[in-house]
Amino acid sequence: MTAPRTAVVFDADETLVDLRPAVTGALVAVLEEMRRWTPAAAEVSLADLEGDWGAVFGALSAAPVGEIRRAALARSLTRAGLDAHLDEFAALFFARRYALSRPFPDVLPALAALRPHHLLGFATNGNSRAERCGLDGRFAFALYAHEGGLPKKPAPAFFAAVVAAAGLPATRIVHVGDSPEHDVVAAQRAGLRAVWLNRAGLPRPAGLEPDAEVSTLAELPGVIAALTSANA
């Protein structure tokens, strides 16, 4: 059997993994537990917990996502005087977050269509482990920022690691993701081709020129076939 001549590498959160319901459900579980622990948490809202992520993210954006989440939870727990119990609440958050993590409905059919013809990779800045989000066994390789010193996208070293893991020239790798900056511009700058997944139908940012744009991964097998045949 001949080796695949093209690799298709996917971002995780909001590309493959429907992250928002999982995070919201995990925060609801945290808030309910906070209210069981102390009456002071009655004044804390889900909006407060959601806002605490944004409040800490700017200063910690280069840190591992797990550390950012713990910092956000620490801020939330301070609201109810539960500062000393960060470990317990972080464990609850992550248990619920993974239990609720699922791929979007279009993901598994697209991967099944692509896998016989292309090398598939999984490469993320975030916490979504393939094996804990309903995606175990679907990829030839998986890369996670901050493991083994790997920096986050959009760092060129992240994409150099993608190229090394794929074992193919950068021009034979198509990167697929939802972030114009991280998944399109940075990938193209590293010599990969890039498909922008625009599920929400957002206007294309000025200057953004993906190799292709799709609104659903159901379109991806045809797009990849066209891209690879054009460069055969």
Short mmCIF file of C-alpha atoms in Angstrom, two decimals:
data_model
loop_
_atom_site.label_atom_id
_atom_site.label_comp_id
_atom_site.label_asym_id
_atom_site.label_seq_id
_atom_site.Cartn_x
_atom_site.Cartn_y
_atom_site.Cartn_z
CA MET A 1 0.00 0.00 0.00
CA THR A 2 1.43 3.39 -0.98
CA ALA A 3 1.91 6.03 1.70
CA PRO A 4 -0.50 8.99 1.68
CA ARG A 5 0.84 11.92 -0.33
CA THR A 6 -1.15 14.47 1.67
CA ALA A 7 -1.78 15.07 5.35
CA VAL A 8 -4.88 16.82 6.68
CA VAL A 9 -4.29 18.26 10.14
CA PHE A 10 -7.08 19.57 12.32
CA ASP A 11 -7.40 22.14 15.05
CA ALA A 12 -9.49 20.81 17.95
CA ASP A 13 -11.71 23.28 19.80
CA GLU A 14 -14.61 24.67 17.75
CA THR A 15 -13.26 22.81 14.72
CA LEU A 16 -13.70 19.18 15.74
CA VAL A 17 -14.87 19.53 19.34
CA ASP A 18 -18.08 21.37 20.24
CA LEU A 19 -16.40 23.05 23.19
CA ARG A 20 -18.92 25.63 24.35
CA PRO A 21 -21.61 23.24 25.70
CA ALA A 22 -18.93 21.24 27.52
CA VAL A 23 -17.42 24.30 29.19
CA THR A 24 -20.82 25.75 30.07
CA GLY A 25 -21.96 22.45 31.56
CA ALA A 26 -18.75 22.20 33.59
CA LEU A 27 -19.18 25.73 34.93
CA VAL A 28 -22.79 24.99 35.87
CA ALA A 29 -21.55 21.97 37.86
CA VAL A 30 -18.95 24.15 39.61
CA LEU A 31 -21.52 26.80 40.47
CA GLU A 32 -23.97 24.25 41.84
CA GLU A 33 -21.23 22.75 44.00
CA MET A 34 -20.17 26.19 45.22
CA ARG A 35 -23.74 26.86 46.33
CA ARG A 36 -23.83 23.55 48.19
CA TRP A 37 -20.66 24.48 50.03
CA THR A 38 -21.57 27.99 51.15
CA PRO A 39 -24.54 30.41 51.17
CA ALA A 40 -22.12 33.12 49.98
CA ALA A 41 -22.17 31.54 46.53
CA ALA A 42 -25.87 32.42 46.12
CA GLU A 43 -24.76 35.81 44.84
CA VAL A 44 -22.41 34.30 42.25
CA SER A 45 -23.83 33.81 38.75
CA LEU A 46 -22.93 31.68 35.75
CA ALA A 47 -22.13 34.93 33.94
CA ASP A 48 -19.59 35.72 36.69
CA LEU A 49 -17.86 32.37 36.15
CA GLU A 50 -17.85 32.81 32.39
CA GLY A 51 -16.46 36.33 32.73
CA ASP A 52 -13.65 35.21 35.01
CA TRP A 53 -12.03 33.41 32.05
CA GLY A 54 -11.86 36.62 30.06
CA ALA A 55 -10.60 38.52 33.08
CA VAL A 56 -7.49 36.35 33.43
CA PHE A 57 -6.90 35.31 29.82
CA GLY A 58 -5.08 38.41 28.58
CA ALA A 59 -2.26 38.17 31.11
CA LEU A 60 -1.96 34.39 30.74
CA SER A 61 -2.65 33.82 27.05
CA ALA A 62 0.74 32.18 26.45
CA ALA A 63 0.29 29.77 29.39
CA PRO A 64 -1.07 26.22 29.13
CA VAL A 65 -4.86 26.31 28.87
CA GLY A 66 -5.21 24.20 32.01
CA GLU A 67 -3.36 26.87 33.98
CA ILE A 68 -5.60 29.59 32.55
CA ARG A 69 -8.68 27.63 33.55
CA ARG A 70 -7.35 27.13 37.09
CA ALA A 71 -6.68 30.87 37.36
CA ALA A 72 -10.21 31.62 36.22
CA LEU A 73 -11.66 29.14 38.71
CA ALA A 74 -9.53 30.64 41.47
CA ARG A 75 -11.02 34.04 40.71
CA SER A 76 -14.52 32.53 40.77
CA LEU A 77 -13.96 30.75 44.08
CA THR A 78 -12.69 33.96 45.68
CA ARG A 79 -16.15 35.42 45.10
CA ALA A 80 -17.54 32.95 47.66
CA GLY A 81 -14.59 32.61 50.00
CA LEU A 82 -13.72 29.15 48.67
CA ASP A 83 -10.14 30.01 47.70
CA ALA A 84 -8.65 27.08 49.62
CA HIS A 85 -10.57 24.51 47.58
CA LEU A 86 -9.23 25.16 44.08
CA ASP A 87 -7.98 21.61 43.57
CA GLU A 88 -11.38 20.08 44.35
CA PHE A 89 -13.27 22.45 42.09
CA ALA A 90 -10.74 22.18 39.28
CA ALA A 91 -11.07 18.39 39.38
CA LEU A 92 -14.86 18.76 39.18
CA PHE A 93 -14.63 21.19 36.29
CA PHE A 94 -12.34 19.02 34.19
CA ALA A 95 -14.28 15.83 34.91
CA ARG A 96 -17.50 17.42 33.67
CA ARG A 97 -15.80 19.24 30.79
CA TYR A 98 -14.46 15.97 29.38
CA ALA A 99 -17.62 14.01 30.13
CA LEU A 100 -19.58 16.53 28.05
CA SER A 101 -17.02 16.97 25.23
CA ARG A 102 -18.29 15.69 21.89
CA PRO A 103 -17.32 16.16 18.25
CA PHE A 104 -19.64 18.19 16.05
CA PRO A 105 -22.05 15.99 14.04
CA ASP A 106 -20.14 16.56 10.79
CA VAL A 107 -16.77 15.44 12.19
CA LEU A 108 -16.81 11.64 12.23
CA PRO A 109 -18.27 11.27 8.71
CA ALA A 110 -15.66 13.68 7.33
CA LEU A 111 -12.81 11.88 9.05
CA ALA A 112 -14.10 8.53 7.80
CA ALA A 113 -14.18 9.85 4.22
CA LEU A 114 -10.69 11.35 4.44
CA ARG A 115 -8.85 8.66 6.36
CA PRO A 116 -8.48 6.07 3.56
CA HIS A 117 -6.74 8.60 1.32
CA HIS A 118 -4.87 11.00 3.62
CA LEU A 119 -2.75 11.02 6.75
CA LEU A 120 -4.82 12.66 9.48
CA GLY A 121 -3.39 14.73 12.34
CA PHE A 122 -4.73 16.49 15.42
CA ALA A 123 -2.93 19.62 16.64
CA THR A 124 -4.24 21.93 19.33
CA ASN A 125 -3.41 24.73 21.74
CA GLY A 126 -6.14 23.58 24.09
CA ASN A 127 -7.17 20.89 26.56
CA SER A 128 -9.25 18.75 24.20
CA ARG A 129 -7.50 15.38 24.22
CA ALA A 130 -8.57 13.34 21.22
CA GLU A 131 -9.08 10.24 23.35
CA ARG A 132 -11.32 12.11 25.81
CA CYS A 133 -13.51 13.88 23.26
CA GLY A 134 -14.90 11.00 21.22
CA LEU A 135 -12.03 11.01 18.71
CA ASP A 136 -9.81 8.19 19.90
CA GLY A 137 -8.05 6.23 17.15
CA ARG A 138 -8.92 8.64 14.35
CA PHE A 139 -5.49 10.24 13.87
CA ALA A 140 -2.03 9.12 12.86
CA PHE A 141 -0.55 11.70 15.25
CA ALA A 142 -1.65 14.23 17.85
CA LEU A 143 0.23 17.33 19.02
CA TYR A 144 -0.59 19.35 22.12
CA ALA A 145 0.87 22.76 22.90
CA HIS A 146 3.11 22.82 25.99
CA GLU A 147 3.87 19.11 25.76
CA GLY A 148 7.57 18.54 25.19
CA GLY A 149 8.17 22.28 25.07
CA LEU A 150 5.90 22.82 22.05
CA PRO A 151 4.73 26.46 21.93
CA LYS A 152 1.20 27.46 21.08
CA LYS A 153 -0.03 28.42 17.65
CA PRO A 154 0.68 30.77 15.92
CA ALA A 155 4.35 30.08 16.74
CA PRO A 156 6.28 28.79 13.70
CA ALA A 157 7.70 26.00 15.87
CA PHE A 158 4.21 24.60 16.34
CA PHE A 159 3.82 24.13 12.60
CA ALA A 160 7.37 22.85 12.26
CA ALA A 161 6.33 20.11 14.67
CA VAL A 162 3.26 19.39 12.53
CA VAL A 163 5.47 19.01 9.46
CA ALA A 164 7.85 16.73 11.33
CA ALA A 165 5.03 14.56 12.68
CA ALA A 166 3.44 14.24 9.24
CA GLY A 167 6.75 13.33 7.61
CA LEU A 168 5.74 15.19 4.46
CA PRO A 169 6.75 18.48 2.86
CA ALA A 170 4.79 21.45 4.22
CA THR A 171 3.19 21.94 0.81
CA ARG A 172 1.62 18.48 1.16
CA ILE A 173 -0.09 19.35 4.43
CA VAL A 174 -3.50 21.01 4.68
CA HIS A 175 -4.34 22.60 8.01
CA VAL A 176 -8.03 22.96 8.92
CA GLY A 177 -9.32 25.22 11.66
CA ASP A 178 -11.68 27.96 12.78
CA SER A 179 -9.19 30.68 13.74
CA PRO A 180 -8.17 33.03 10.92
CA GLU A 181 -4.97 33.99 12.72
CA HIS A 182 -3.89 30.67 14.23
CA ASP A 183 -5.21 28.17 11.70
CA VAL A 184 -4.98 30.04 8.41
CA VAL A 185 -2.45 32.88 8.46
CA ALA A 186 0.07 31.10 10.70
CA ALA A 187 -0.25 27.82 8.83
CA GLN A 188 0.24 29.49 5.45
CA ARG A 189 3.20 31.45 6.78
CA ALA A 190 4.78 28.11 7.68
CA GLY A 191 4.26 26.84 4.13
CA LEU A 192 1.17 24.70 4.73
CA ARG A 193 -2.09 25.10 2.88
CA ALA A 194 -5.02 26.16 5.01
CA VAL A 195 -8.78 25.65 5.01
CA TRP A 196 -10.81 28.07 7.09
CA LEU A 197 -13.79 26.42 8.79
CA ASN A 198 -16.33 29.23 9.10
CA ARG A 199 -19.28 27.54 10.80
CA ALA A 200 -20.95 30.83 11.74
CA GLY A 201 -20.76 32.39 8.27
CA LEU A 202 -18.68 35.31 9.50
CA PRO A 203 -17.40 37.93 7.03
CA ARG A 204 -13.91 37.08 5.87
CA PRO A 205 -11.37 39.31 7.67
CA ALA A 206 -9.54 41.79 5.47
CA GLY A 207 -6.46 40.24 3.93
CA LEU A 208 -7.39 36.67 4.81
CA GLU A 209 -6.89 34.39 1.82
CA PRO A 210 -7.36 30.76 2.83
CA ASP A 211 -6.73 28.10 0.22
CA ALA A 212 -10.38 27.20 0.75
CA GLU A 213 -13.27 28.11 3.04
CA VAL A 214 -15.99 25.73 4.23
CA SER A 215 -19.00 26.18 6.46
CA THR A 216 -19.18 22.51 7.44
CA LEU A 217 -16.73 19.63 7.42
CA ALA A 218 -19.15 17.80 5.14
CA GLU A 219 -17.63 19.96 2.38
CA LEU A 220 -14.07 19.09 3.31
CA PRO A 221 -13.47 15.80 1.44
CA GLY A 222 -14.37 17.46 -1.86
CA VAL A 223 -12.28 20.52 -1.06
CA ILE A 224 -9.26 18.41 -0.11
CA ALA A 225 -9.65 16.37 -3.30
CA ALA A 226 -9.64 19.56 -5.35
CA LEU A 227 -6.63 20.99 -3.53
CA THR A 228 -4.58 17.83 -3.84
CA SER A 229 -5.45 17.21 -7.49
CA ALA A 230 -4.51 20.80 -8.34
CA ASN A 231 -1.07 20.18 -6.83
CA ALA A 232 -0.53 16.62 -7.99
#
